[in-house]
Coordinates of C-alpha atoms in Angstrom, one line a residue:
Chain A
X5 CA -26.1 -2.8 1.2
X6 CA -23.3 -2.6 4.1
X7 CA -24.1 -1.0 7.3
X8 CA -21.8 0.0 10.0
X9 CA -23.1 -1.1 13.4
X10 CA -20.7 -1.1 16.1
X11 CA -23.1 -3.1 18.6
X12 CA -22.8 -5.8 21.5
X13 CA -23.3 -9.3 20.3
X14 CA -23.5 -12.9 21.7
X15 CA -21.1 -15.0 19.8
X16 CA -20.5 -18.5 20.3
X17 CA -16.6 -19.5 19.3
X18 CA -15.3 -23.1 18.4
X19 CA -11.3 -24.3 18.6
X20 CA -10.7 -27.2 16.6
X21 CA -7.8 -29.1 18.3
X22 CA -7.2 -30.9 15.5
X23 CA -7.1 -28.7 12.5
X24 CA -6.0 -25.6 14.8
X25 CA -9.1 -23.5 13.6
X26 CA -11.1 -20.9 15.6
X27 CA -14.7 -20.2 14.1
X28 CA -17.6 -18.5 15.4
X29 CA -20.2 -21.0 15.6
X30 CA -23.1 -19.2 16.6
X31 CA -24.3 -15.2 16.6
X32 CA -27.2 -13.6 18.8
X33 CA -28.0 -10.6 17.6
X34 CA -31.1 -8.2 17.8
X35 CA -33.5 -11.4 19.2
X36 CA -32.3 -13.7 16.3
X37 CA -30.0 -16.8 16.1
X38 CA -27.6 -17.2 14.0
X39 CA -25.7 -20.3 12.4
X40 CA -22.4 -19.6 10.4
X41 CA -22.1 -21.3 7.4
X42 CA -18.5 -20.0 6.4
X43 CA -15.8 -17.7 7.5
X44 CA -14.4 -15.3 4.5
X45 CA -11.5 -14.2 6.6
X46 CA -10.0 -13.9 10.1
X47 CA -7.0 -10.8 10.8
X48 CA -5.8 -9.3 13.6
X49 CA -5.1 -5.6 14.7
X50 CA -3.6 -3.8 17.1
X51 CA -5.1 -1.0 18.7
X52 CA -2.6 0.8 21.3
X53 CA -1.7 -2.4 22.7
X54 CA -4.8 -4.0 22.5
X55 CA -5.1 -6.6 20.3
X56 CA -8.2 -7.4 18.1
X57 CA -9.0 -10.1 16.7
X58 CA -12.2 -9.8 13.6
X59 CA -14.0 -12.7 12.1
X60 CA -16.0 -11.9 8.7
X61 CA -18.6 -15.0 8.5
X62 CA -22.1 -15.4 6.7
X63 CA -25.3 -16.3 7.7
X64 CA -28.3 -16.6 6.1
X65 CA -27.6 -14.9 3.3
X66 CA -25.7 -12.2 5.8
X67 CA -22.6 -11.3 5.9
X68 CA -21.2 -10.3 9.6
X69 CA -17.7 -8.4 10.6
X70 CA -17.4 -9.3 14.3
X71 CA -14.6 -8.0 16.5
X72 CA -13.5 -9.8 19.8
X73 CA -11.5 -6.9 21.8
X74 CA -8.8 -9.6 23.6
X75 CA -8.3 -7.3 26.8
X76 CA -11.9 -7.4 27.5
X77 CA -13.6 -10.6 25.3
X78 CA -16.0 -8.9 24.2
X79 CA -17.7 -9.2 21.4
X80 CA -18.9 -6.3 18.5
X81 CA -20.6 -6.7 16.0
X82 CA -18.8 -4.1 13.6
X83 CA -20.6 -4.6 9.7
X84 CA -23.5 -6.2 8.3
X85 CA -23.8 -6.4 5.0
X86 CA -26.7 -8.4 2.4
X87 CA -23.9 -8.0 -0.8
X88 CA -26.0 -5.7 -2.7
X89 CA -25.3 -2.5 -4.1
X90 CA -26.1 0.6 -1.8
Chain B
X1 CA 30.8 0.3 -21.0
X2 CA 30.9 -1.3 -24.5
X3 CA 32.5 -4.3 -23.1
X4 CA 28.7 -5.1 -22.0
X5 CA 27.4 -5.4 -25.1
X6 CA 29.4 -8.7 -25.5
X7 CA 27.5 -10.5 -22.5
X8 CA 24.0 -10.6 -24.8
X9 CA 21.7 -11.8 -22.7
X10 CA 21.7 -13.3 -19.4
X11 CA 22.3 -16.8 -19.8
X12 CA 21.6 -17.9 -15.6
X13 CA 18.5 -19.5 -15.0
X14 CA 16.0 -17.5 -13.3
X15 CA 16.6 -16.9 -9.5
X16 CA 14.3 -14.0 -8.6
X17 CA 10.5 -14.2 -8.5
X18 CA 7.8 -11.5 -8.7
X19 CA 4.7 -11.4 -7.0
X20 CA 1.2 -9.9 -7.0
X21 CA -2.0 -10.3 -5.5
X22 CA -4.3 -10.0 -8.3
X23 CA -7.0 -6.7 -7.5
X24 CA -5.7 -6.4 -4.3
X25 CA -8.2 -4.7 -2.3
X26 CA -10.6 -5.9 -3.7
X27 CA -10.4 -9.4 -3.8
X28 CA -9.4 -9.4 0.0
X29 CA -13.1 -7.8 0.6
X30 CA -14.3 -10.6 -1.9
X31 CA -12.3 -13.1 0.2
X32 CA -13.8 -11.6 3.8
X33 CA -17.4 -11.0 2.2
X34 CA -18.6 -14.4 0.2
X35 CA -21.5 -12.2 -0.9
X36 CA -19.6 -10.1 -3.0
X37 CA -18.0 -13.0 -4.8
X38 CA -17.9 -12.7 -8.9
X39 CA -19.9 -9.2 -8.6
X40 CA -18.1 -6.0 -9.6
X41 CA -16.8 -4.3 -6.5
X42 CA -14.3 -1.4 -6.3
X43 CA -12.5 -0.2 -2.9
X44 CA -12.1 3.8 -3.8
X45 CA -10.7 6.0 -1.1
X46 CA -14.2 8.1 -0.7
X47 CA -18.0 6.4 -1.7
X48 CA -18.9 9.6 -3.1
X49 CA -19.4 10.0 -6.4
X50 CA -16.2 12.2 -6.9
X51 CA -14.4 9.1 -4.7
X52 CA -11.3 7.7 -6.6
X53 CA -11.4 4.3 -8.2
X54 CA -8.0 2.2 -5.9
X55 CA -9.4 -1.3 -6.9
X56 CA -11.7 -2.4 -9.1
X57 CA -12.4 -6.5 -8.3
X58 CA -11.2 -8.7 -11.5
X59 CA -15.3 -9.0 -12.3
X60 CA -15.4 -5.1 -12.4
X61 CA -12.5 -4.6 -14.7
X62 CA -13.9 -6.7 -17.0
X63 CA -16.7 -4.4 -17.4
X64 CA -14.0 -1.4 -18.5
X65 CA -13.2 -0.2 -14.8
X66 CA -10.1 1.2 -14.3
X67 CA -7.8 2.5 -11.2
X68 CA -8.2 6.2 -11.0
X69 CA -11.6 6.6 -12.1
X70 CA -14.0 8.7 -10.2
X71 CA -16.9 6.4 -8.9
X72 CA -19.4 8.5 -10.7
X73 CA -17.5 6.7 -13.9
X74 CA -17.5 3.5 -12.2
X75 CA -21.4 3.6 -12.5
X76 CA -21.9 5.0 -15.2
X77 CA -20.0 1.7 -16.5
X78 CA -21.7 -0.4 -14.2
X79 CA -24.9 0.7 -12.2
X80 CA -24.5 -2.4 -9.9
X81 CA -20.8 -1.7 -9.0
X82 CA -20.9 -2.2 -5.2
X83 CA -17.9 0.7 -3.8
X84 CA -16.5 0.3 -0.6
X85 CA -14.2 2.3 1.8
X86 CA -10.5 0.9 2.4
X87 CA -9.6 -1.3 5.5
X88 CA -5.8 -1.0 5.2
X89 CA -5.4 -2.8 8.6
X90 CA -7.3 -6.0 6.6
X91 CA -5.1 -5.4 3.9
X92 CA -1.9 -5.3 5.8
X93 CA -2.8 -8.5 7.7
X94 CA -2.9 -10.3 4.4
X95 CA 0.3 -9.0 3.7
X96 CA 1.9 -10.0 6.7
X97 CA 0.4 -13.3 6.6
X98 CA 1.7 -13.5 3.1
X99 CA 4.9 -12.7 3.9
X100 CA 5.2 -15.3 6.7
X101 CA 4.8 -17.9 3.9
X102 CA 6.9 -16.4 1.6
X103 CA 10.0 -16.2 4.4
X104 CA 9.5 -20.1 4.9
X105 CA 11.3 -20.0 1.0
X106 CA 13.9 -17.5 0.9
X107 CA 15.2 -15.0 3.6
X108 CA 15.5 -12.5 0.6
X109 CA 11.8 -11.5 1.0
X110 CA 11.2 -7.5 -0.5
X111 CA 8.2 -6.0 -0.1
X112 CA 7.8 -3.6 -3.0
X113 CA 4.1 -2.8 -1.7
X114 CA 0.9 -3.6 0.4
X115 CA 0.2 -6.3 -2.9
X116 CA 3.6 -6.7 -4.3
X117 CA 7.5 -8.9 -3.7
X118 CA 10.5 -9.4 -5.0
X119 CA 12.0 -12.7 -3.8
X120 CA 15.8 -13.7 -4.5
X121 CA 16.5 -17.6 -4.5
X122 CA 20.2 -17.5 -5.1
X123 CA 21.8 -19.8 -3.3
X124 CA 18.7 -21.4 -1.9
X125 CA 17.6 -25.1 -1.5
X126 CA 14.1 -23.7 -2.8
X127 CA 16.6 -22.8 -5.8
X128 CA 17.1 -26.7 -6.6
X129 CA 13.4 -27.9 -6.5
X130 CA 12.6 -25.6 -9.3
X131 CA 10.9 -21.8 -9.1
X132 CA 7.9 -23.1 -10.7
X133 CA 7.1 -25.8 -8.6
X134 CA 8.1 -23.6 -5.8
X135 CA 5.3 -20.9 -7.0
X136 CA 2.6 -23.3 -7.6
X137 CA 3.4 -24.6 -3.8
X138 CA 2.5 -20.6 -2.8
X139 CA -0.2 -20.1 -5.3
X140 CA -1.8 -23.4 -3.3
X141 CA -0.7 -22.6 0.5
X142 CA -1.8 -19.0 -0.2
X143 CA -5.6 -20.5 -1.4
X144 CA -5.3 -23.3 1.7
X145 CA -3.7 -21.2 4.8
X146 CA -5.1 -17.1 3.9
X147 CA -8.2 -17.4 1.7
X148 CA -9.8 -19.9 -1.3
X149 CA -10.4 -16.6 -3.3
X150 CA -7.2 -14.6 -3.2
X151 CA -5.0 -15.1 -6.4
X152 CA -1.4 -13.9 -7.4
X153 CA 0.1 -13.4 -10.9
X154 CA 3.7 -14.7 -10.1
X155 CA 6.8 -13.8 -13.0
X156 CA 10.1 -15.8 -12.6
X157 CA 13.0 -14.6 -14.6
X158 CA 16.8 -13.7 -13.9
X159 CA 16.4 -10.0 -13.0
X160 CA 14.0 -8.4 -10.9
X161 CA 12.8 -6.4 -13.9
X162 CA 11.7 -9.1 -16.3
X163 CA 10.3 -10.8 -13.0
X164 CA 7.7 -8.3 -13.0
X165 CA 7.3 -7.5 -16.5
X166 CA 6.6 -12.0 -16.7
X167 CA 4.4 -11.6 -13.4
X168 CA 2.4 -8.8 -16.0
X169 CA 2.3 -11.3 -18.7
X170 CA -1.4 -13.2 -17.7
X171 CA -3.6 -11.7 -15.2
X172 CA -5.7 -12.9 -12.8
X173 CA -3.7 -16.1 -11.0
X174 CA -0.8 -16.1 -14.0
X175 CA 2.6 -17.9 -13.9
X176 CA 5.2 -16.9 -16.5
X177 CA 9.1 -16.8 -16.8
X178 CA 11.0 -15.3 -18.8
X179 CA 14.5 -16.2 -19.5
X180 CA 17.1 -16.6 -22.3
X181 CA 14.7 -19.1 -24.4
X182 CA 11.9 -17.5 -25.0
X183 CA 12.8 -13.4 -24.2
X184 CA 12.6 -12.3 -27.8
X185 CA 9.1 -14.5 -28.0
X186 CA 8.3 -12.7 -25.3
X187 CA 9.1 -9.0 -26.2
X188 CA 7.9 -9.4 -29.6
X189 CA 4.1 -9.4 -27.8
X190 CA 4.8 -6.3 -25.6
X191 CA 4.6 -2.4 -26.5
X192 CA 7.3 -0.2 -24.9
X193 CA 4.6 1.4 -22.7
X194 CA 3.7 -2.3 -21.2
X195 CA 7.3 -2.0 -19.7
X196 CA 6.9 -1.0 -16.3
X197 CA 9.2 2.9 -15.6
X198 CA 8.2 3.5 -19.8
X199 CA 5.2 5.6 -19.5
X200 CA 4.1 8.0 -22.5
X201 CA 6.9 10.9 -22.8
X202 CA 10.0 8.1 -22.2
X203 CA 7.9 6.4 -25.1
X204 CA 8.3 9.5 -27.1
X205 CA 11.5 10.1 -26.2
X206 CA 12.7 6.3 -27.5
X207 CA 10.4 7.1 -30.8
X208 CA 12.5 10.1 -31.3
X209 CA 15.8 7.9 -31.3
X210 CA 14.0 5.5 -34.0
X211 CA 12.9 2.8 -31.3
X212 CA 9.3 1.7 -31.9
X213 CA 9.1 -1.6 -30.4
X214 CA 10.6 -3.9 -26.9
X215 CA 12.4 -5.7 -29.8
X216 CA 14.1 -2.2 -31.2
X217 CA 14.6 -1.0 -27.7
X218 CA 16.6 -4.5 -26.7
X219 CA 18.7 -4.8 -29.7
X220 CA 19.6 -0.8 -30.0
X221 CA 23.0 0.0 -29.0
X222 CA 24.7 1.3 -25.6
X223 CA 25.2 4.6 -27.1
X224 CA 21.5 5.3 -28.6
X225 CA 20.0 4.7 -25.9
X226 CA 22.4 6.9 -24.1
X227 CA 21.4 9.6 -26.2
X228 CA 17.7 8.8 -25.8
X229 CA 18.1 9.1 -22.5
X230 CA 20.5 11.8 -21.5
X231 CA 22.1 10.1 -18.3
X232 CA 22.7 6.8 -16.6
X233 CA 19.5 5.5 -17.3
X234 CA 20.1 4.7 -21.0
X235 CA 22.9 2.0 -19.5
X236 CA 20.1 0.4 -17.0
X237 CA 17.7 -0.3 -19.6
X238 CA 20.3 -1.7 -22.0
X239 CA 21.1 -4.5 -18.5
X240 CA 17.6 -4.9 -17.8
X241 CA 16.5 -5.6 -20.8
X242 CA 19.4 -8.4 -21.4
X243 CA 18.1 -10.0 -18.3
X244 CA 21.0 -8.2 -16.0
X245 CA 20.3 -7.1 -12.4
X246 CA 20.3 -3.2 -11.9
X247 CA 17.2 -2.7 -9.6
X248 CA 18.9 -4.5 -6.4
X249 CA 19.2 -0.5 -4.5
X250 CA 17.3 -0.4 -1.6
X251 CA 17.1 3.4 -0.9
X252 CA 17.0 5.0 2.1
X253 CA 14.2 6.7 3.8
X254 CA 14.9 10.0 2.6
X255 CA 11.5 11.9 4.4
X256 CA 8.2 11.0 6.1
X257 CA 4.8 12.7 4.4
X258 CA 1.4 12.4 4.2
X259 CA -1.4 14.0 2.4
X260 CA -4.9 14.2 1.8
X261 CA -7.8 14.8 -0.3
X262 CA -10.0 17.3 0.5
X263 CA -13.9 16.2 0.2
X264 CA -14.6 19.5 0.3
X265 CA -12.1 22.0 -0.7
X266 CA -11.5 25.0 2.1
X267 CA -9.5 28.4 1.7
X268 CA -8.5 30.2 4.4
X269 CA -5.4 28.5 6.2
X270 CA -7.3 29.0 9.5
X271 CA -9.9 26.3 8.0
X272 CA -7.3 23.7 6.5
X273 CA -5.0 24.1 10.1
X274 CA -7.0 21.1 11.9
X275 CA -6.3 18.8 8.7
X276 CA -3.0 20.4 8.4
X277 CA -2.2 19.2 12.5
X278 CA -3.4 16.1 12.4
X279 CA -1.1 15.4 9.0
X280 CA 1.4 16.4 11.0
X281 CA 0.7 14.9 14.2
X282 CA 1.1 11.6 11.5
X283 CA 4.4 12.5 10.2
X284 CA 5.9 13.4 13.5
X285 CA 4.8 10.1 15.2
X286 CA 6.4 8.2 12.1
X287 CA 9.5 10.4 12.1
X288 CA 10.3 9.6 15.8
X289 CA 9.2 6.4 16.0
X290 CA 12.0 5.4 13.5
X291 CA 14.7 7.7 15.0
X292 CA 14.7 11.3 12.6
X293 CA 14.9 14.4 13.5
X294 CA 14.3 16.5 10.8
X295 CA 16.1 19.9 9.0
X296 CA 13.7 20.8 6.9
X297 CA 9.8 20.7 5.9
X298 CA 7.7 20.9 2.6
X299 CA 4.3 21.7 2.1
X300 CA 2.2 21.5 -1.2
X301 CA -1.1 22.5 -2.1
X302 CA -3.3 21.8 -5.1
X303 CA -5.7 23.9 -5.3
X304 CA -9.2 23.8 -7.4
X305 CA -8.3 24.7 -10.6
X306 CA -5.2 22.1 -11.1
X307 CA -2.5 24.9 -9.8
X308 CA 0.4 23.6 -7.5
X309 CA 2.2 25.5 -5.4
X310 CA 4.7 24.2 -3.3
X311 CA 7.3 25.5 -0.7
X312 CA 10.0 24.0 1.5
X313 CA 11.8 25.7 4.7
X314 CA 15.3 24.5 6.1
X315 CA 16.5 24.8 9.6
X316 CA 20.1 24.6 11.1
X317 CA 18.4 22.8 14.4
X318 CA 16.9 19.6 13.3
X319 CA 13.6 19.3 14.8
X320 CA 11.1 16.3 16.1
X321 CA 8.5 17.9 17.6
X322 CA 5.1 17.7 16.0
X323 CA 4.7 21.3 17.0
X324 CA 7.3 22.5 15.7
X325 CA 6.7 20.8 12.1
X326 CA 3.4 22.1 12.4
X327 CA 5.1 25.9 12.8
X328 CA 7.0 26.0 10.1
X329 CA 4.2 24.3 8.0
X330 CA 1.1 26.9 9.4
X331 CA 3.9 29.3 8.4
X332 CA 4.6 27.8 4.9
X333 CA 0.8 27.6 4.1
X334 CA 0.3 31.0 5.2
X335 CA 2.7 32.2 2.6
X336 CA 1.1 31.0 -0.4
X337 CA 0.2 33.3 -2.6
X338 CA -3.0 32.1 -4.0
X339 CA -6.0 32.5 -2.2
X340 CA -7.9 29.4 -4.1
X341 CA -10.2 26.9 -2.4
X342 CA -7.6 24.2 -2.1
X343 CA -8.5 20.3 -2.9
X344 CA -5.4 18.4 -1.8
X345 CA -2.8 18.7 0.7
X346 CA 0.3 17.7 1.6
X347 CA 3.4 17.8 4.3
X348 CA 6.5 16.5 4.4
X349 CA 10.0 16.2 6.4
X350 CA 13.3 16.0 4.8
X351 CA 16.6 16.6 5.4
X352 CA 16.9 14.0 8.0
X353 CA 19.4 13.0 10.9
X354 CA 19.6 10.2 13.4
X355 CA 17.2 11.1 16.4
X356 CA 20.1 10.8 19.1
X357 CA 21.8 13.8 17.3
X358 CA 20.1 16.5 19.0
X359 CA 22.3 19.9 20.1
X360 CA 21.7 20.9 23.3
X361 CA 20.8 24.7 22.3
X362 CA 21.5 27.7 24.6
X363 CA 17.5 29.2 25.1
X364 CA 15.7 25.5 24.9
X365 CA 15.7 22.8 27.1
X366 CA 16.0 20.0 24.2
X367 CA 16.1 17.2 26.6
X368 CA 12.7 17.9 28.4
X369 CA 11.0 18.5 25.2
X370 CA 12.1 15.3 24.2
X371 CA 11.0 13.7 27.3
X372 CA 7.4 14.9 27.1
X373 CA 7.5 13.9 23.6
X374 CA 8.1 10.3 24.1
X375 CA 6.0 10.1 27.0
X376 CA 3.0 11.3 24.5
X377 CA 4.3 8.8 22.1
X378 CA 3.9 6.2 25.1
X379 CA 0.5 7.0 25.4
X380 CA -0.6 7.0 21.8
X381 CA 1.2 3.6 21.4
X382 CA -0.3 2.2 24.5
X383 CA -3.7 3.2 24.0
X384 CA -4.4 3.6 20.1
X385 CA -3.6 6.8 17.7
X386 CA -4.4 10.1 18.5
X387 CA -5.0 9.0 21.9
X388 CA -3.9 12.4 22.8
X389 CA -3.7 15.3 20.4
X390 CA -3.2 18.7 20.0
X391 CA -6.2 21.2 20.7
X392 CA -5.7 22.3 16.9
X393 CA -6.7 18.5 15.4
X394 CA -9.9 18.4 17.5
X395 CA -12.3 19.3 14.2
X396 CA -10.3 17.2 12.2
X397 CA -10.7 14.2 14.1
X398 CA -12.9 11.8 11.5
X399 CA -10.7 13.1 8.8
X400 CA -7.3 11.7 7.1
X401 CA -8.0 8.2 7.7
X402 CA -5.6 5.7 7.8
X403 CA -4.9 5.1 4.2
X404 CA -2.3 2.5 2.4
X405 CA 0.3 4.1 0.3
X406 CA 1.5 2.9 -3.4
X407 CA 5.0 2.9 -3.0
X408 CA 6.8 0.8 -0.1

């Protein structure tokens, strides 16, 4: 089931200097820690002139669409999904 | 033209490669969701169950899921189909960062669509390594540097034409060429509908002139096929065909449009004028933002029971304003003669000029129309679409999303 969220979330990010890679580490979300265990996909978007930067990553069997706005760094959590059928 | 005949077929090695990402949609949400990895997905433009089928994932067609379907079909199929809602701005990242790779090999890099291009190695050094070697290289950076899921069917052949009909050949993640060696091999395993611009009535049409097969339609003459064909076109596929390049036109933008759906068809024009703005709020931000004015615009409405009606208005003053397109379209749509709830809609501007062209009239200040115009345009660009709008749109606001057309 996917659900749209469009909330305020605590992310942790990691740069790896070495293999140039950004990936959110760690998510706090609705009292609950989160570790990242893979990133599906990371694209950009403009909106106006604001660019956005999303991050699709699992967790615990979750799958999370996070959105860092790059005028204000903060952080949304856009999508959450459990990959079942609605 | 019967001088061509003696060329057969193209003897040059093949220089131009076609490629597609395999389920496009769909396996980009496979590729950004792991959890919806090697289950049937479909990405159709509305979740409902009269929502149309765009992409099916690779698992999903397997199961007898088709583009076009209604989702209400897709279920039927397959009760665990999981449908989502396009995200053409993930989409067009993937494109972009595809392209990026894909411009490291050739500067001849054509997009023919959001999941398809033509590249031309002529005279390339990625020419002299060898087009295969220099697809498997993609087919591995694209895996490595965009995602470990995404695939591409790549065709390598002498024409554009037979690049795509070989990129056709073996799908999901296929690699084919075709080329003077093995081109009858190949056509002996296709059906003239398999060739791509040969849908059901030119298949007819070629049956009619005694050409059954790929193999009958290659080795029939210049001047059958001109007769199956009644024009030019008889003279393209002959070159195609014989591996020759015909499809190297880039046209010209020749009018801005959009359309839309209707989830729940409306009547009176006074009901489909917020939908109807905000199309043309759309087309008049694309039409100025690459430099038109426009001398004309089309409006056509499908209405519930399959009827079309269309309608088109010319002016002598080109025009750029979204609020003067919408005019002329209000007025267009308010002259149809059928009052039938309508289910699809659709606006267009043709007829156009360069947007520095404008003639100063007599009764209208051009210039500070123009002015406010681009100032609006400022905003919208600064701050994100439909930043500002017309009072008209206000109702329509959640509706025509951004959507990711087929062609280029």
């Amino acid at each position: 089931m996917i659900q749209k969220i469009s909330a305020s979330i605590s992310v942790e990010l990691i740069y790896d200097h070495r293999q140039h890679t950004v990936t959110p580490r760690r998510l706090f979300w609705n009292g609950r820690l989160f570790r990242t265990t893979q990133l599906g996909l990371h694209h950009t978007q403009h909106q106006g002139q604001t660019l956005l930067h999303f991050f699709s990553v699992v967790s615990q069997g979750l799958f999370f669409k996070l959105k860092l706005d790059t005028d204000t760094l903060h952080w949304t959590l856009e999508e959450i999904s459990d990959g079942l059928a609605n | 033209m019967a001088w061509l005949t003696e060329f057969g077929f193209n003897p040059a090695p093949a220089t131009v490669m076609h490629l597609d990402i395999n389920s496009c949609f769909a396996t980009i949400e496979q590729q950004a969701n792991p959890l919806l990895r090697g289950k049937p997905i479909a990405v159709a433009a509305y979740n409902s169950p009269q929502g149309c089928l765009l992409a099916p994932s690779v698992e999903a067609k397997k199961l007898g899921l088709k583009v076009g379907m209604r989702v209400r079909e897709g279920l039927i199929l397959c009760p665990d189909l999981i449908v989502l809602t396009p995200d053409p701005e993930k989409y067009r990242s993937v494109h972009h960062s595809l392209k990026k790779i894909l411009s490291e090999y050739t500067s001849v890099v054509i997009p023919k669509s959001i999941d398809e291009f033509v590249l031309d190695f002529s005279g390339t050094p990625s020419f002299t390594r060898g087009l295969s070697i220099v697809a498997l290289e993609i087919k591995r950076r694209l895996k490595e540097e965009l995602g470990e899921y995404l695939t591409v069917s790549i065709g390598l052949a002498p024409n554009r034409f037979l690049a795509k009909t070989a990129s056709n050949l073996h799908k999901p993640d296929g690699l084919d060429e075709i080329n003077k060696s093995n081109f009858l091999k190949v056509y002996q395993q296709l059906s003239l509908t398999d060739l791509t611009g040969i849908a059901r009535s030119s298949s007819l049409r070629l049956n009619q002139a005694g050409i059954y097969t790929v193999l009958d339609f290659f080795q029939a003459d210049l001047q059958a096929l001109h007769l199956a064909f009644s024009s030019i076109s008889g003279h393209h596929w002959f070159q195609r065909l014989h591996g020759w390049e015909v499809d190297q036109t880039e046209w010209a933008v020749k009018s801005f449009g959009h359309s839309y759906s209707l989830p729940k068809f409306l009547t009176k024009p006074a009901d489909l004028a917020p939908i109807l703005s905000k199309l043309v709020e759309k087309v008049g931000f694309r039409l100025r933002k690459s430099n038109f004015q426009a001398r004309g615009v089309h409006l056509g409405l499908l209405f519930q029971d399959h009827q079309y009606w269309h309608q088109g208005s010319s002016f002598t003053q080109p025009i750029f304003l979204s609020q003067d397109i919408y005019r002329a379209a209000y007025h267009l749509l308010s002259q149809s003669p059928h009052h039938l709830p309508v289910r699809y809609l659709a606006v267009s501007c043709y007829g156009l000029v360069p947007g520095n062209s404008i003639q100063l009239g007599f009764f209208e200040d051009h210039l500070k129309k123009e002015n406010l115009v681009k100032a609006l345009d400022q905003i919208n660009l600064r701050w994100g679409n439909f930043t500002i709008t017309p009072a008209t749109m206000v109702t329509a606001k959640d509706l025509v999303q951004d959507r990711i057309s087929f062609g280029r």
